[in-house]
CSV table of C-alpha atoms in Angstrom, one decimal:
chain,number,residue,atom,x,y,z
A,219,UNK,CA,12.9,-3.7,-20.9
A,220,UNK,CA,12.4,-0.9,-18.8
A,221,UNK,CA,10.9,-1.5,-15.0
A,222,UNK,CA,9.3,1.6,-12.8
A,223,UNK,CA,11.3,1.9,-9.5
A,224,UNK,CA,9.0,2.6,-6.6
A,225,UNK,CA,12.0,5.1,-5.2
A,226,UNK,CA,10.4,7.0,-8.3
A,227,UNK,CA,6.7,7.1,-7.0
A,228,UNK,CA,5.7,10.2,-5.2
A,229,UNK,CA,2.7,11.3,-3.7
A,230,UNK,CA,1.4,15.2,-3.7
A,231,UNK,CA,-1.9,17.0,-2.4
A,232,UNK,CA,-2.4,19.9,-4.3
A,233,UNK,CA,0.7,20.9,-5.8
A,234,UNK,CA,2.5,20.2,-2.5
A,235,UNK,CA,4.6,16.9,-1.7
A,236,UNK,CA,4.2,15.3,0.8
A,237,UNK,CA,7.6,15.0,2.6
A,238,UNK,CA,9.5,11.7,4.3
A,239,UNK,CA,7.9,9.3,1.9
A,240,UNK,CA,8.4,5.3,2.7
A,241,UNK,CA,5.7,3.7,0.9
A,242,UNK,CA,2.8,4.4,-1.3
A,243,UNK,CA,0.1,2.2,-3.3
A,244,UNK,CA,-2.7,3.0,-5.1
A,245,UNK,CA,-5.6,0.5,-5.3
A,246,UNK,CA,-8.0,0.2,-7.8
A,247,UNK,CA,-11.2,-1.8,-6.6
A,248,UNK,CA,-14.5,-2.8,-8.8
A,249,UNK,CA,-17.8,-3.6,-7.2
A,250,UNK,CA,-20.1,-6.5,-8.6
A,251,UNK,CA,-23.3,-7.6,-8.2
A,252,UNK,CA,-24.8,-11.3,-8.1
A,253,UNK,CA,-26.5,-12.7,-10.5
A,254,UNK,CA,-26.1,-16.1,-9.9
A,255,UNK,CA,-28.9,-17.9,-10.9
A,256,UNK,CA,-30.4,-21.4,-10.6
A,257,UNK,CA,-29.1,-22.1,-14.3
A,258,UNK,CA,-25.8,-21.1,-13.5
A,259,UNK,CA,-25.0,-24.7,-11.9
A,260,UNK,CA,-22.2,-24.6,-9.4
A,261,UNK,CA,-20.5,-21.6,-10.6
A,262,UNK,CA,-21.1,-17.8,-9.3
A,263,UNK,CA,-22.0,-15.2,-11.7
A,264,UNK,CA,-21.1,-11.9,-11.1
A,265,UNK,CA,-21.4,-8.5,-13.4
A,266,UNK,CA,-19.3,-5.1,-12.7
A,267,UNK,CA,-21.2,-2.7,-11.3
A,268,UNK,CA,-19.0,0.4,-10.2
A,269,UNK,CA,-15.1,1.4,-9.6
A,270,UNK,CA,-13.5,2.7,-7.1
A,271,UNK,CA,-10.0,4.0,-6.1
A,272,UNK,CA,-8.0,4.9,-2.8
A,273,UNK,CA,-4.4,5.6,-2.2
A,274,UNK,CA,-2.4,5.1,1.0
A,275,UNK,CA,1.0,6.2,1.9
A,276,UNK,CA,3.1,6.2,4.9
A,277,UNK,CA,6.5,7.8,6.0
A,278,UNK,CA,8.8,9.6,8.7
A,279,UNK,CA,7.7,12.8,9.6
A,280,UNK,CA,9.6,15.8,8.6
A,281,UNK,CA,9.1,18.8,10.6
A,282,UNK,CA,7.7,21.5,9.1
A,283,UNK,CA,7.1,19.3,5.7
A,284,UNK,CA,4.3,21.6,4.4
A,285,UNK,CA,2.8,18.6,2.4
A,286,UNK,CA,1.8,17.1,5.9
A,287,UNK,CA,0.3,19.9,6.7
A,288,UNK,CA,-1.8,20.5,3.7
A,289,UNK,CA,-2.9,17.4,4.7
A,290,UNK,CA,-3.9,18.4,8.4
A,291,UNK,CA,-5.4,21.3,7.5
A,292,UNK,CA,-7.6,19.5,5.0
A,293,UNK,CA,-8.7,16.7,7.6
A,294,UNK,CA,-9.4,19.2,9.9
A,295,UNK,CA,-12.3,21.3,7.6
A,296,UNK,CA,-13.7,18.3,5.8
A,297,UNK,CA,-12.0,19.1,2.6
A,298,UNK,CA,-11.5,16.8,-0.9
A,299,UNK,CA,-8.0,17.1,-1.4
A,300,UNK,CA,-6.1,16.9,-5.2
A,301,UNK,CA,-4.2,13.7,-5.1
A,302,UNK,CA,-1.3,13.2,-7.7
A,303,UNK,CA,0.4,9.7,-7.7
A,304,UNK,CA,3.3,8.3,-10.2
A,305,UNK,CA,6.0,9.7,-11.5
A,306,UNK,CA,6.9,13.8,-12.9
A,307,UNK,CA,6.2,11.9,-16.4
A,308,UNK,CA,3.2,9.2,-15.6
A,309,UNK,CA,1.0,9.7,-12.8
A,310,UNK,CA,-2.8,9.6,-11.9
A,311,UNK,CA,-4.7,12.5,-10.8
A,312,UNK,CA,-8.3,13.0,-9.1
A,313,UNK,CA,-10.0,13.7,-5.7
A,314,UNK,CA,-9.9,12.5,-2.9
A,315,UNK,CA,-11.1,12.4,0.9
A,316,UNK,CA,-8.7,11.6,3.6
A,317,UNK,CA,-10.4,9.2,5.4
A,318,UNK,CA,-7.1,7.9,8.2
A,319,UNK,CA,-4.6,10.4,9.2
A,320,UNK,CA,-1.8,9.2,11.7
A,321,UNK,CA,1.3,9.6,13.2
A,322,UNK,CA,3.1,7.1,15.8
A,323,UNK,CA,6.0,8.6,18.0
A,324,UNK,CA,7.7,5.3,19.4
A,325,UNK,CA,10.4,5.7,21.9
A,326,UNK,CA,13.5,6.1,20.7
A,327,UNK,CA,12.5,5.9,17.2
A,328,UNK,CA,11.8,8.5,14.6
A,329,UNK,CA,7.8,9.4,14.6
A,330,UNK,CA,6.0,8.1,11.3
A,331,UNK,CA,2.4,9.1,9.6
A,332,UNK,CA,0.4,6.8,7.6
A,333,UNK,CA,-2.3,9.0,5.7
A,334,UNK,CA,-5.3,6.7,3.6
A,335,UNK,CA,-7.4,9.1,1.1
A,336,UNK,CA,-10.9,7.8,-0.8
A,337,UNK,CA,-11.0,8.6,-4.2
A,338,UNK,CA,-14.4,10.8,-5.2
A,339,UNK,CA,-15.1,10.5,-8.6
A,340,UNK,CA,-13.0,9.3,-11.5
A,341,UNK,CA,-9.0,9.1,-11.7
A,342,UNK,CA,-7.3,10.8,-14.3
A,343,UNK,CA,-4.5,9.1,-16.1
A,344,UNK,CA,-1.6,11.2,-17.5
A,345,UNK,CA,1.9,10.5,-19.3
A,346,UNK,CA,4.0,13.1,-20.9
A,347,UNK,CA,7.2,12.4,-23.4
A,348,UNK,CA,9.9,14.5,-24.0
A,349,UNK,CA,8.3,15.8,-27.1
A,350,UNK,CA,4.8,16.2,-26.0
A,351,UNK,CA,2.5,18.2,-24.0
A,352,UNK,CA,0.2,17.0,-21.8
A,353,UNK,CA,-2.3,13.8,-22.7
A,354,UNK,CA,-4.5,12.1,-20.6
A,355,UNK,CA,-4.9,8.1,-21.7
């Protein structure tokens, strides 16, 4: 059996990485609604109503890391960004808006950012083999 190693995991905006990474998740959230009802005795009742997605990742800085800038640059004009998450051969795909961008320059210690983008829209599922082209899943 075969595990994915989160060394593996990379995150990129656009077709950019982004530099110094330490950590990165991607959530995946659904949103219900109540219908609990007077029949329902004791127990809630709830039905899914919507998904959502978000990815968050955190690092050192690298100077000049162009990735981080992308990033920036985006923030700063109110762009969606790209977002690719996994690995060269299975990653997720869609857009997203960066809604935290940080860095934290402690003394004596290396500065870090911590960067949290919203997903807009559906996320996009992709895994390649050796011996095949692209296929989304």
């Amino acid at each position: 059996m075969a595990f994915e190693k989160g060394n593996d995991i990379r995150l990129s905006v656009g077709n950019v990485l982004i530099g110094g990474q330490q950590n990165c998740s991607i959530n995946r959230e659904t949103e219900t609604a109540e219908t609990t009802t007077k029949d329902s005795g004791v127990w809630a009742e709830s039905e899914a109503v919507g998904l959502s997605w978000s990815v968050d990742c955190d690092g050192l800085v690298v100077v000049g890391d162009e990735g981080l800038e992308a990033l920036e640059q985006a923030w700063e004009n109110l762009q969606q960004v790209d977002v690719k998450y996994g690995t060269a051969e299975n990653y997720k795909t869609g857009k997203a808006i960066i809604t935290s961008l940080s860095s934290n320059s402690p003394s004596k210690e290396k500065t870090t950012y911590s960067v949290s983008l919203q997903g807009v829209g559906a996320v996009s599922y992709t895994h390649l083999r050796a011996h095949e082209t692209l296929r989304h899943l």
